[in-house]
């Protein structure tokens, strides 16, 4: 139960809260209830507190009464001041309203003044404008008078003054009066221009119908009008340049073009000058450069003497630009000779050209730079024309086709031994072309390689290096020259060649062993012994077929070299084209480059194109090499400008390599065809069963027929030795594939063996293609030539032994191995694989294989 709070405590707490605004601290008082019975006590306490407050106020009032009186008096004074300020404000408002009325009146008066001022200014401006219009009107009247009186300078000056007056006119452009004045002045301007144009046309008259141009110093109208006056007036109107261009075009059409351009009958216009007239009168058959420069000098002199300087100079700029361009392209370029016989005339033309340039200088004409530059480049121009002509001759020769083939002969002298004649016969002709490769160096016949090391030790293979069967070295010796006109002499660089594949070039470089080397003499036991040889000189002759192209191309080269040597002589020391000597020596390289670039496409139309290309290239390389050697021997007797300038080694090597590539492409094509034909046999599997037997038979027949056809086709083109080499290479491709296919067969039955042997015999029938040509002595003695198949066909003996193995028994095979030369062609493993494929597994086969292995070890 909460404690009891007395009414006094509640009253005092409430009174304290009213007086101080504080709350009692005692929680019991705060939470106590205020009963109604305590209200009477609270009222009394409040009344007592009020009475105390009143008493306190009275005491204070008594103390501050004097101050309060002062305050009251001040308040009254303040009230009076406020009332007075209110009166003054009212007066100010009244006066302000009166000022606004006065300001409105002032503004009205100001606007009236401004309007009056504007009227005054307008009147003044109108008066000034009217005065200007009056002045302009007076000026155009003067213009009309001056124009009618042909006082052209005055008319132009007054017209300019009128235009300036119009531009300074303060009237708006949109006003009618300004438009009318501008139209009037424009009419005046057109009238003055028309008068000037009439005078210009009368002074510089172009008669197109009669091909005549007349230039006068003055013309008579209402007064005398001089050309200088018209020129000055046109210049003031900025019309002179346009008039000069029009005159140039007309003069070019009427005078220059007929003289510079020849007609279909070969005649040109005949220039005639008669007083003030220059005309084209009739046609002239004199189309020499001398006559042309004479006419051009007359034309320049005519224009310079009759035209004012102010016209002649601008006219010369546009006239010489087109004149010199046509002069160079239409006359001077065509006058460049293609041989040395025309050099004196060409030198005279250069003199005339320089004289014409001097004539232009004397007249003060500019624009001769292109003509002077052309004369300075005369050596290069002549060399370019000579190069263009020579290359065009080669191109035309190629476009005519291969022509009629003709026989060519190669003669070579070599030192040979008696042993060499075993292969060459009495004449020694059969190896002449054996050293030429059909595919870089891949086709040159090589001594056959043995498969086992024991056989290699015997050294049974023939040394045919002295026969020239290896390919010649092809060395790329770059040429260099510091002469300004020798930039194009490197033919391979000029045509983008010479960057051949390094590998291909490396394959093409083989070494020919000289005939003086010691030849290994074969012995019956397979070992070789070197013996001294008896050497004698032998002349090798052989014919082959070339087209009609090499001879004229070689003649072109000879002519170029001859002209270069002639140009280097002292008699031509003063010739302006002497600097082109070095470039002329380089021209044969470009001719050969042109031949190499264009020949393949033109030779391709012939079925033997590649072989003809091969023969032609080597024919030209031989002639060029002889020419180069001859020039080297005579270098001491040549002029210093010609000595050592001719360097054809790189071009000859490139030409030889070019021919060999053509030969290689043809060989590769034929190999591909033969390979495709043999692929029809499908490795000779099941060659006795239908339908495979027929396919195998067809493949062999097609291959043999193809080889015979190719041999017949090439026989009319290649030399005999080259024919043997190429045919032997193709036959080697055939027999190598047959050998590989047979060796890959794991099981060969007896019927298959007989069938394969018959195939080998049919291929072996191609041996008759390798019979050498017989000399008259051999035919008279009735001697039968020995086929050279083994010499030109690698692995031919191996192929022959394969045919024997297919038809032989084990005993025969063992005999061939032990007593014959089978071991020289087959390795032990190759022979064992064939025996295992041909014979069934038996004691005899095992014993034979063991004997073969033991015999190989003993060897």
Short mmCIF file of N, CA, C and O in Angstrom, two decimals, residues 471-570:
data_model
loop_
_atom_site.label_atom_id
_atom_site.label_comp_id
_atom_site.label_asym_id
_atom_site.label_seq_id
_atom_site.Cartn_x
_atom_site.Cartn_y
_atom_site.Cartn_z
N UNK A 471 77.37 -35.01 -115.03
CA UNK A 471 76.89 -33.70 -115.49
C UNK A 471 77.94 -32.64 -115.22
O UNK A 471 78.69 -32.70 -114.27
N UNK A 472 77.94 -31.63 -116.09
CA UNK A 472 78.90 -30.55 -115.94
C UNK A 472 78.58 -29.73 -114.70
O UNK A 472 77.46 -29.64 -114.25
N UNK A 473 79.64 -29.14 -114.18
CA UNK A 473 79.44 -28.20 -113.08
C UNK A 473 78.70 -26.98 -113.58
O UNK A 473 78.99 -26.47 -114.65
N UNK A 474 77.76 -26.54 -112.78
CA UNK A 474 77.04 -25.31 -113.10
C UNK A 474 77.31 -24.34 -111.97
O UNK A 474 76.76 -24.49 -110.88
N UNK A 475 78.16 -23.40 -112.23
CA UNK A 475 78.54 -22.47 -111.18
C UNK A 475 77.87 -21.14 -111.44
O UNK A 475 77.92 -20.60 -112.54
N UNK A 476 77.25 -20.64 -110.39
CA UNK A 476 76.58 -19.34 -110.50
C UNK A 476 77.54 -18.27 -110.03
O UNK A 476 77.73 -18.06 -108.84
N UNK A 477 78.17 -17.64 -111.01
CA UNK A 477 79.11 -16.57 -110.69
C UNK A 477 78.43 -15.25 -110.96
O UNK A 477 78.26 -14.86 -112.10
N UNK A 478 77.99 -14.56 -109.92
CA UNK A 478 77.29 -13.30 -110.15
C UNK A 478 78.20 -12.27 -110.77
O UNK A 478 79.37 -12.18 -110.47
N UNK A 479 77.59 -11.53 -111.68
CA UNK A 479 78.33 -10.46 -112.33
C UNK A 479 78.04 -9.15 -111.62
O UNK A 479 76.99 -8.95 -111.05
N UNK A 480 78.97 -8.24 -111.74
CA UNK A 480 78.76 -6.92 -111.14
C UNK A 480 79.31 -5.87 -112.07
O UNK A 480 80.27 -6.09 -112.79
N UNK A 481 78.71 -4.73 -112.03
CA UNK A 481 79.18 -3.61 -112.84
C UNK A 481 78.77 -2.33 -112.17
O UNK A 481 77.68 -2.23 -111.63
N UNK A 482 79.62 -1.37 -112.18
CA UNK A 482 79.31 -0.08 -111.57
C UNK A 482 78.90 0.95 -112.57
O UNK A 482 78.64 2.10 -112.23
N UNK A 483 78.83 0.55 -113.83
CA UNK A 483 78.49 1.53 -114.86
C UNK A 483 77.02 1.91 -114.76
O UNK A 483 76.17 1.10 -114.48
N UNK A 484 76.72 3.18 -114.97
CA UNK A 484 75.35 3.66 -114.85
C UNK A 484 74.41 3.00 -115.81
O UNK A 484 73.23 2.84 -115.55
N UNK A 485 74.93 2.62 -116.99
CA UNK A 485 74.06 2.06 -118.02
C UNK A 485 74.15 0.56 -118.05
O UNK A 485 73.70 -0.07 -118.98
N UNK A 486 74.72 -0.05 -117.05
CA UNK A 486 74.80 -1.51 -117.01
C UNK A 486 73.90 -2.11 -115.97
O UNK A 486 74.11 -3.20 -115.52
N UNK A 487 72.88 -1.35 -115.53
CA UNK A 487 72.01 -1.85 -114.47
C UNK A 487 71.23 -3.06 -114.87
O UNK A 487 70.86 -3.88 -114.05
N UNK A 488 70.91 -3.18 -116.19
CA UNK A 488 70.03 -4.24 -116.64
C UNK A 488 70.77 -5.44 -117.21
O UNK A 488 70.17 -6.33 -117.78
N UNK A 489 72.08 -5.44 -117.09
CA UNK A 489 72.79 -6.48 -117.81
C UNK A 489 72.74 -7.82 -117.11
O UNK A 489 73.07 -8.83 -117.71
N UNK A 490 72.35 -7.85 -115.87
CA UNK A 490 72.18 -9.13 -115.22
C UNK A 490 70.83 -9.69 -115.60
O UNK A 490 69.82 -9.35 -115.03
N UNK A 491 70.82 -10.55 -116.60
CA UNK A 491 69.56 -11.02 -117.15
C UNK A 491 68.72 -11.76 -116.15
O UNK A 491 67.51 -11.65 -116.11
N UNK A 492 69.40 -12.56 -115.29
CA UNK A 492 68.62 -13.35 -114.35
C UNK A 492 67.94 -12.46 -113.33
O UNK A 492 66.80 -12.69 -112.94
N UNK A 493 68.63 -11.37 -112.88
CA UNK A 493 68.01 -10.47 -111.94
C UNK A 493 66.87 -9.70 -112.58
O UNK A 493 65.86 -9.43 -111.96
N UNK A 494 67.06 -9.35 -113.89
CA UNK A 494 66.03 -8.55 -114.56
C UNK A 494 64.72 -9.28 -114.70
O UNK A 494 63.67 -8.68 -114.75
N UNK A 495 64.80 -10.62 -114.77
CA UNK A 495 63.56 -11.40 -114.98
C UNK A 495 63.17 -12.16 -113.73
O UNK A 495 62.32 -13.01 -113.76
N UNK A 496 63.82 -11.88 -112.61
CA UNK A 496 63.42 -12.55 -111.38
C UNK A 496 63.93 -13.96 -111.27
O UNK A 496 63.41 -14.74 -110.48
N UNK A 497 64.96 -14.32 -112.10
CA UNK A 497 65.51 -15.66 -112.02
C UNK A 497 66.86 -15.61 -111.32
O UNK A 497 67.42 -14.56 -111.08
N UNK A 498 67.40 -16.76 -111.09
CA UNK A 498 68.65 -16.82 -110.37
C UNK A 498 68.42 -17.09 -108.90
O UNK A 498 69.35 -17.34 -108.14
N UNK A 499 67.14 -17.00 -108.44
CA UNK A 499 66.82 -17.32 -107.06
C UNK A 499 66.33 -18.75 -106.96
O UNK A 499 65.34 -19.05 -106.31
N UNK A 500 67.00 -19.65 -107.66
CA UNK A 500 66.55 -21.04 -107.69
C UNK A 500 66.73 -21.67 -106.31
O UNK A 500 67.51 -21.22 -105.48
N UNK A 501 66.02 -22.71 -106.14
CA UNK A 501 66.09 -23.42 -104.88
C UNK A 501 67.51 -23.89 -104.63
O UNK A 501 68.16 -24.45 -105.51
N UNK A 502 68.03 -23.66 -103.41
CA UNK A 502 69.41 -24.02 -103.12
C UNK A 502 69.63 -25.52 -103.23
O UNK A 502 70.66 -25.99 -103.70
N UNK A 503 68.63 -26.26 -102.82
CA UNK A 503 68.77 -27.70 -102.91
C UNK A 503 68.87 -28.14 -104.36
O UNK A 503 69.69 -28.98 -104.73
N UNK A 504 68.04 -27.52 -105.22
CA UNK A 504 68.04 -27.89 -106.63
C UNK A 504 69.36 -27.54 -107.27
O UNK A 504 69.91 -28.27 -108.08
N UNK A 505 69.92 -26.37 -106.87
CA UNK A 505 71.21 -25.98 -107.42
C UNK A 505 72.31 -26.90 -106.95
O UNK A 505 73.24 -27.22 -107.68
N UNK A 506 72.22 -27.31 -105.71
CA UNK A 506 73.24 -28.21 -105.19
C UNK A 506 73.22 -29.55 -105.91
O UNK A 506 74.26 -30.15 -106.19
N UNK A 507 72.00 -30.03 -106.23
CA UNK A 507 71.91 -31.29 -106.95
C UNK A 507 72.47 -31.18 -108.36
O UNK A 507 72.94 -32.14 -108.95
N UNK A 508 72.37 -29.96 -108.91
CA UNK A 508 72.82 -29.78 -110.29
C UNK A 508 74.33 -29.70 -110.41
O UNK A 508 74.88 -29.71 -111.50
N UNK A 509 75.05 -29.58 -109.27
CA UNK A 509 76.50 -29.41 -109.30
C UNK A 509 77.18 -30.75 -109.07
O UNK A 509 77.21 -31.26 -107.95
N UNK A 510 77.65 -31.34 -110.12
CA UNK A 510 78.44 -32.55 -110.03
C UNK A 510 79.75 -32.31 -110.73
O UNK A 510 79.92 -31.33 -111.44
N UNK A 511 80.67 -33.17 -110.54
CA UNK A 511 82.02 -32.96 -111.08
C UNK A 511 82.31 -33.93 -112.18
O UNK A 511 82.12 -35.13 -112.01
N UNK A 512 82.74 -33.39 -113.30
CA UNK A 512 83.14 -34.25 -114.41
C UNK A 512 84.60 -34.64 -114.20
O UNK A 512 85.46 -33.79 -114.02
N UNK A 513 84.85 -35.94 -114.22
CA UNK A 513 86.23 -36.42 -114.08
C UNK A 513 86.88 -36.40 -115.44
O UNK A 513 86.32 -36.84 -116.43
N UNK A 514 88.08 -35.86 -115.55
CA UNK A 514 88.76 -35.77 -116.84
C UNK A 514 89.09 -37.13 -117.38
O UNK A 514 89.26 -38.11 -116.66
N UNK A 515 89.23 -37.18 -118.71
CA UNK A 515 89.53 -38.45 -119.37
C UNK A 515 90.93 -38.93 -119.06
O UNK A 515 91.25 -40.09 -119.28
N UNK A 516 91.76 -38.04 -118.53
CA UNK A 516 93.13 -38.44 -118.24
C UNK A 516 93.24 -39.25 -116.97
O UNK A 516 94.32 -39.75 -116.62
N UNK A 517 92.17 -39.41 -116.20
CA UNK A 517 92.25 -40.18 -114.97
C UNK A 517 92.52 -41.65 -115.26
O UNK A 517 92.21 -42.17 -116.33
N UNK A 518 93.04 -42.30 -114.26
CA UNK A 518 93.30 -43.73 -114.39
C UNK A 518 92.02 -44.49 -114.22
O UNK A 518 91.28 -44.26 -113.28
N UNK A 519 91.73 -45.41 -115.12
CA UNK A 519 90.49 -46.19 -115.09
C UNK A 519 90.76 -47.50 -114.40
O UNK A 519 91.78 -48.16 -114.62
N UNK A 520 89.84 -47.90 -113.54
CA UNK A 520 89.97 -49.19 -112.86
C UNK A 520 89.75 -50.31 -113.86
O UNK A 520 88.73 -50.35 -114.53
N UNK A 521 90.70 -51.22 -113.97
CA UNK A 521 90.62 -52.34 -114.91
C UNK A 521 89.98 -53.53 -114.20
O UNK A 521 90.50 -54.01 -113.18
N UNK A 522 88.84 -53.99 -114.66
CA UNK A 522 88.18 -55.11 -113.99
C UNK A 522 88.95 -56.41 -114.15
O UNK A 522 89.56 -56.67 -115.18
N UNK A 523 88.93 -57.20 -113.12
CA UNK A 523 89.51 -58.54 -113.15
C UNK A 523 88.41 -59.57 -113.01
O UNK A 523 87.32 -59.29 -112.57
N UNK A 524 88.74 -60.77 -113.31
CA UNK A 524 87.74 -61.84 -113.22
C UNK A 524 87.34 -62.11 -111.79
O UNK A 524 86.24 -62.57 -111.53
N UNK A 525 88.20 -61.86 -110.84
CA UNK A 525 87.86 -62.11 -109.45
C UNK A 525 87.11 -60.96 -108.82
O UNK A 525 86.87 -60.97 -107.61
N UNK A 526 86.80 -59.96 -109.59
CA UNK A 526 86.00 -58.84 -109.06
C UNK A 526 86.84 -57.72 -108.52
O UNK A 526 86.33 -56.67 -108.20
N UNK A 527 88.17 -57.88 -108.38
CA UNK A 527 89.00 -56.80 -107.88
C UNK A 527 89.54 -55.99 -109.04
O UNK A 527 89.66 -56.46 -110.16
N UNK A 528 89.88 -54.82 -108.76
CA UNK A 528 90.34 -53.92 -109.81
C UNK A 528 91.78 -53.52 -109.56
O UNK A 528 92.21 -53.42 -108.42
N UNK A 529 92.48 -53.30 -110.65
CA UNK A 529 93.86 -52.85 -110.56
C UNK A 529 94.04 -51.70 -111.51
O UNK A 529 93.53 -51.70 -112.61
N UNK A 530 94.76 -50.70 -111.07
CA UNK A 530 94.99 -49.52 -111.90
C UNK A 530 96.24 -49.73 -112.72
O UNK A 530 97.31 -50.00 -112.19
N UNK A 531 96.07 -49.59 -114.02
CA UNK A 531 97.20 -49.79 -114.93
C UNK A 531 97.40 -48.54 -115.77
O UNK A 531 96.46 -47.80 -116.02
N UNK A 532 98.58 -48.32 -116.17
CA UNK A 532 98.82 -47.18 -117.06
C UNK A 532 98.04 -47.36 -118.35
O UNK A 532 97.88 -48.46 -118.86
N UNK A 533 97.56 -46.25 -118.87
CA UNK A 533 96.73 -46.32 -120.06
C UNK A 533 97.43 -45.63 -121.21
O UNK A 533 98.16 -44.65 -121.03
N UNK A 534 97.12 -46.13 -122.37
CA UNK A 534 97.61 -45.49 -123.59
C UNK A 534 96.53 -44.55 -124.09
O UNK A 534 95.42 -44.99 -124.41
N UNK A 535 96.82 -43.27 -124.11
CA UNK A 535 95.82 -42.26 -124.47
C UNK A 535 96.01 -41.83 -125.92
O UNK A 535 97.13 -41.79 -126.42
N UNK A 536 94.90 -41.52 -126.55
CA UNK A 536 94.96 -40.97 -127.88
C UNK A 536 93.82 -39.95 -128.04
O UNK A 536 92.82 -40.00 -127.31
N UNK A 537 93.98 -39.03 -128.94
CA UNK A 537 92.98 -38.00 -129.17
C UNK A 537 91.89 -38.53 -130.08
O UNK A 537 92.15 -39.12 -131.11
N UNK A 538 90.64 -38.32 -129.66
CA UNK A 538 89.51 -38.82 -130.44
C UNK A 538 88.51 -37.68 -130.66
O UNK A 538 88.20 -36.94 -129.73
N UNK A 539 88.05 -37.53 -131.85
CA UNK A 539 87.05 -36.52 -132.19
C UNK A 539 85.67 -37.16 -132.18
O UNK A 539 85.42 -38.14 -132.89
N UNK A 540 84.80 -36.63 -131.35
CA UNK A 540 83.45 -37.15 -131.21
C UNK A 540 82.50 -36.26 -132.01
O UNK A 540 82.47 -35.04 -131.82
N UNK A 541 81.75 -36.84 -132.86
CA UNK A 541 80.78 -36.11 -133.68
C UNK A 541 79.40 -36.75 -133.51
O UNK A 541 79.28 -37.97 -133.51
N UNK A 542 78.44 -35.89 -133.40
CA UNK A 542 77.09 -36.40 -133.27
C UNK A 542 76.12 -35.32 -133.72
O UNK A 542 76.35 -34.12 -133.50
N UNK A 543 75.06 -35.73 -134.33
CA UNK A 543 74.06 -34.79 -134.83
C UNK A 543 72.79 -34.88 -133.99
O UNK A 543 72.48 -35.92 -133.42
N UNK A 544 72.12 -33.77 -133.94
CA UNK A 544 70.83 -33.70 -133.26
C UNK A 544 70.01 -32.63 -133.96
O UNK A 544 70.49 -31.95 -134.87
N UNK A 545 68.79 -32.49 -133.56
CA UNK A 545 67.85 -31.61 -134.26
C UNK A 545 67.53 -30.39 -133.41
O UNK A 545 67.23 -30.52 -132.22
N UNK A 546 67.57 -29.24 -134.03
CA UNK A 546 67.17 -28.00 -133.38
C UNK A 546 66.09 -27.33 -134.23
O UNK A 546 65.90 -27.68 -135.39
N UNK A 547 65.41 -26.39 -133.64
CA UNK A 547 64.37 -25.66 -134.36
C UNK A 547 65.00 -24.51 -135.14
O UNK A 547 66.21 -24.30 -135.12
N UNK A 548 64.15 -23.73 -135.79
CA UNK A 548 64.64 -22.58 -136.54
C UNK A 548 64.86 -21.35 -135.66
O UNK A 548 65.25 -20.30 -136.17
N UNK A 549 64.65 -21.46 -134.34
CA UNK A 549 64.74 -20.30 -133.46
C UNK A 549 66.15 -19.95 -133.00
O UNK A 549 66.51 -18.76 -132.95
N UNK A 550 66.99 -20.90 -132.61
CA UNK A 550 68.28 -20.51 -132.01
C UNK A 550 69.16 -19.67 -132.93
O UNK A 550 69.83 -18.74 -132.47
N UNK A 551 69.17 -20.02 -134.22
CA UNK A 551 70.07 -19.32 -135.15
C UNK A 551 69.77 -17.83 -135.21
O UNK A 551 70.69 -17.00 -135.02
N UNK A 552 68.53 -17.39 -135.48
CA UNK A 552 68.27 -15.93 -135.52
C UNK A 552 68.46 -15.24 -134.17
O UNK A 552 68.89 -14.09 -134.13
N UNK A 553 68.14 -15.94 -133.09
CA UNK A 553 68.36 -15.33 -131.77
C UNK A 553 69.85 -15.13 -131.53
O UNK A 553 70.28 -14.09 -131.01
N UNK A 554 70.65 -16.11 -131.92
CA UNK A 554 72.10 -15.98 -131.78
C UNK A 554 72.61 -14.84 -132.67
O UNK A 554 73.53 -14.10 -132.28
N UNK A 555 72.03 -14.69 -133.85
CA UNK A 555 72.43 -13.59 -134.73
C UNK A 555 72.11 -12.23 -134.10
O UNK A 555 72.88 -11.27 -134.23
N UNK A 556 70.97 -12.15 -133.42
CA UNK A 556 70.63 -10.90 -132.72
C UNK A 556 71.67 -10.57 -131.67
O UNK A 556 72.13 -9.43 -131.53
N UNK A 557 72.08 -11.60 -130.91
CA UNK A 557 73.10 -11.39 -129.88
C UNK A 557 74.43 -10.98 -130.50
O UNK A 557 75.11 -10.06 -130.01
N UNK A 558 74.81 -11.62 -131.60
CA UNK A 558 76.06 -11.27 -132.27
C UNK A 558 76.02 -9.81 -132.74
O UNK A 558 77.02 -9.08 -132.62
N UNK A 559 74.88 -9.40 -133.28
CA UNK A 559 74.77 -8.03 -133.77
C UNK A 559 74.88 -7.03 -132.62
O UNK A 559 75.52 -5.98 -132.74
N UNK A 560 74.27 -7.35 -131.49
CA UNK A 560 74.35 -6.47 -130.32
C UNK A 560 75.79 -6.34 -129.84
O UNK A 560 76.29 -5.23 -129.57
N UNK A 561 76.48 -7.47 -129.75
CA UNK A 561 77.88 -7.44 -129.29
C UNK A 561 78.75 -6.68 -130.29
O UNK A 561 79.62 -5.88 -129.90
N UNK A 562 78.51 -6.90 -131.57
CA UNK A 562 79.28 -6.19 -132.59
C UNK A 562 79.06 -4.68 -132.50
O UNK A 562 80.01 -3.90 -132.58
N UNK A 563 77.82 -4.27 -132.30
CA UNK A 563 77.54 -2.84 -132.17
C UNK A 563 78.17 -2.26 -130.91
O UNK A 563 78.65 -1.12 -130.91
N UNK A 564 78.15 -3.03 -129.82
CA UNK A 564 78.76 -2.55 -128.57
C UNK A 564 80.26 -2.35 -128.74
O UNK A 564 80.82 -1.34 -128.28
N UNK A 565 80.93 -3.29 -129.43
CA UNK A 565 82.37 -3.16 -129.66
C UNK A 565 82.67 -2.00 -130.61
O UNK A 565 83.64 -1.27 -130.42
N UNK A 566 81.82 -1.81 -131.60
CA UNK A 566 82.01 -0.68 -132.52
C UNK A 566 81.83 0.64 -131.80
O UNK A 566 82.58 1.60 -132.01
N UNK A 567 80.82 0.70 -130.93
CA UNK A 567 80.56 1.93 -130.19
C UNK A 567 81.69 2.27 -129.24
O UNK A 567 81.87 3.44 -128.87
N UNK A 568 82.45 1.27 -128.82
CA UNK A 568 83.57 1.50 -127.91
C UNK A 568 84.83 1.96 -128.63
O UNK A 568 85.84 2.27 -127.98
N UNK A 569 84.80 2.01 -129.97
CA UNK A 569 85.97 2.42 -130.73
C UNK A 569 86.20 3.93 -130.59
O UNK A 569 85.27 4.70 -130.33
N UNK A 570 87.45 4.37 -130.79
CA UNK A 570 87.76 5.81 -130.66
C UNK A 570 86.97 6.67 -131.64
O UNK A 570 86.74 7.85 -131.36
#
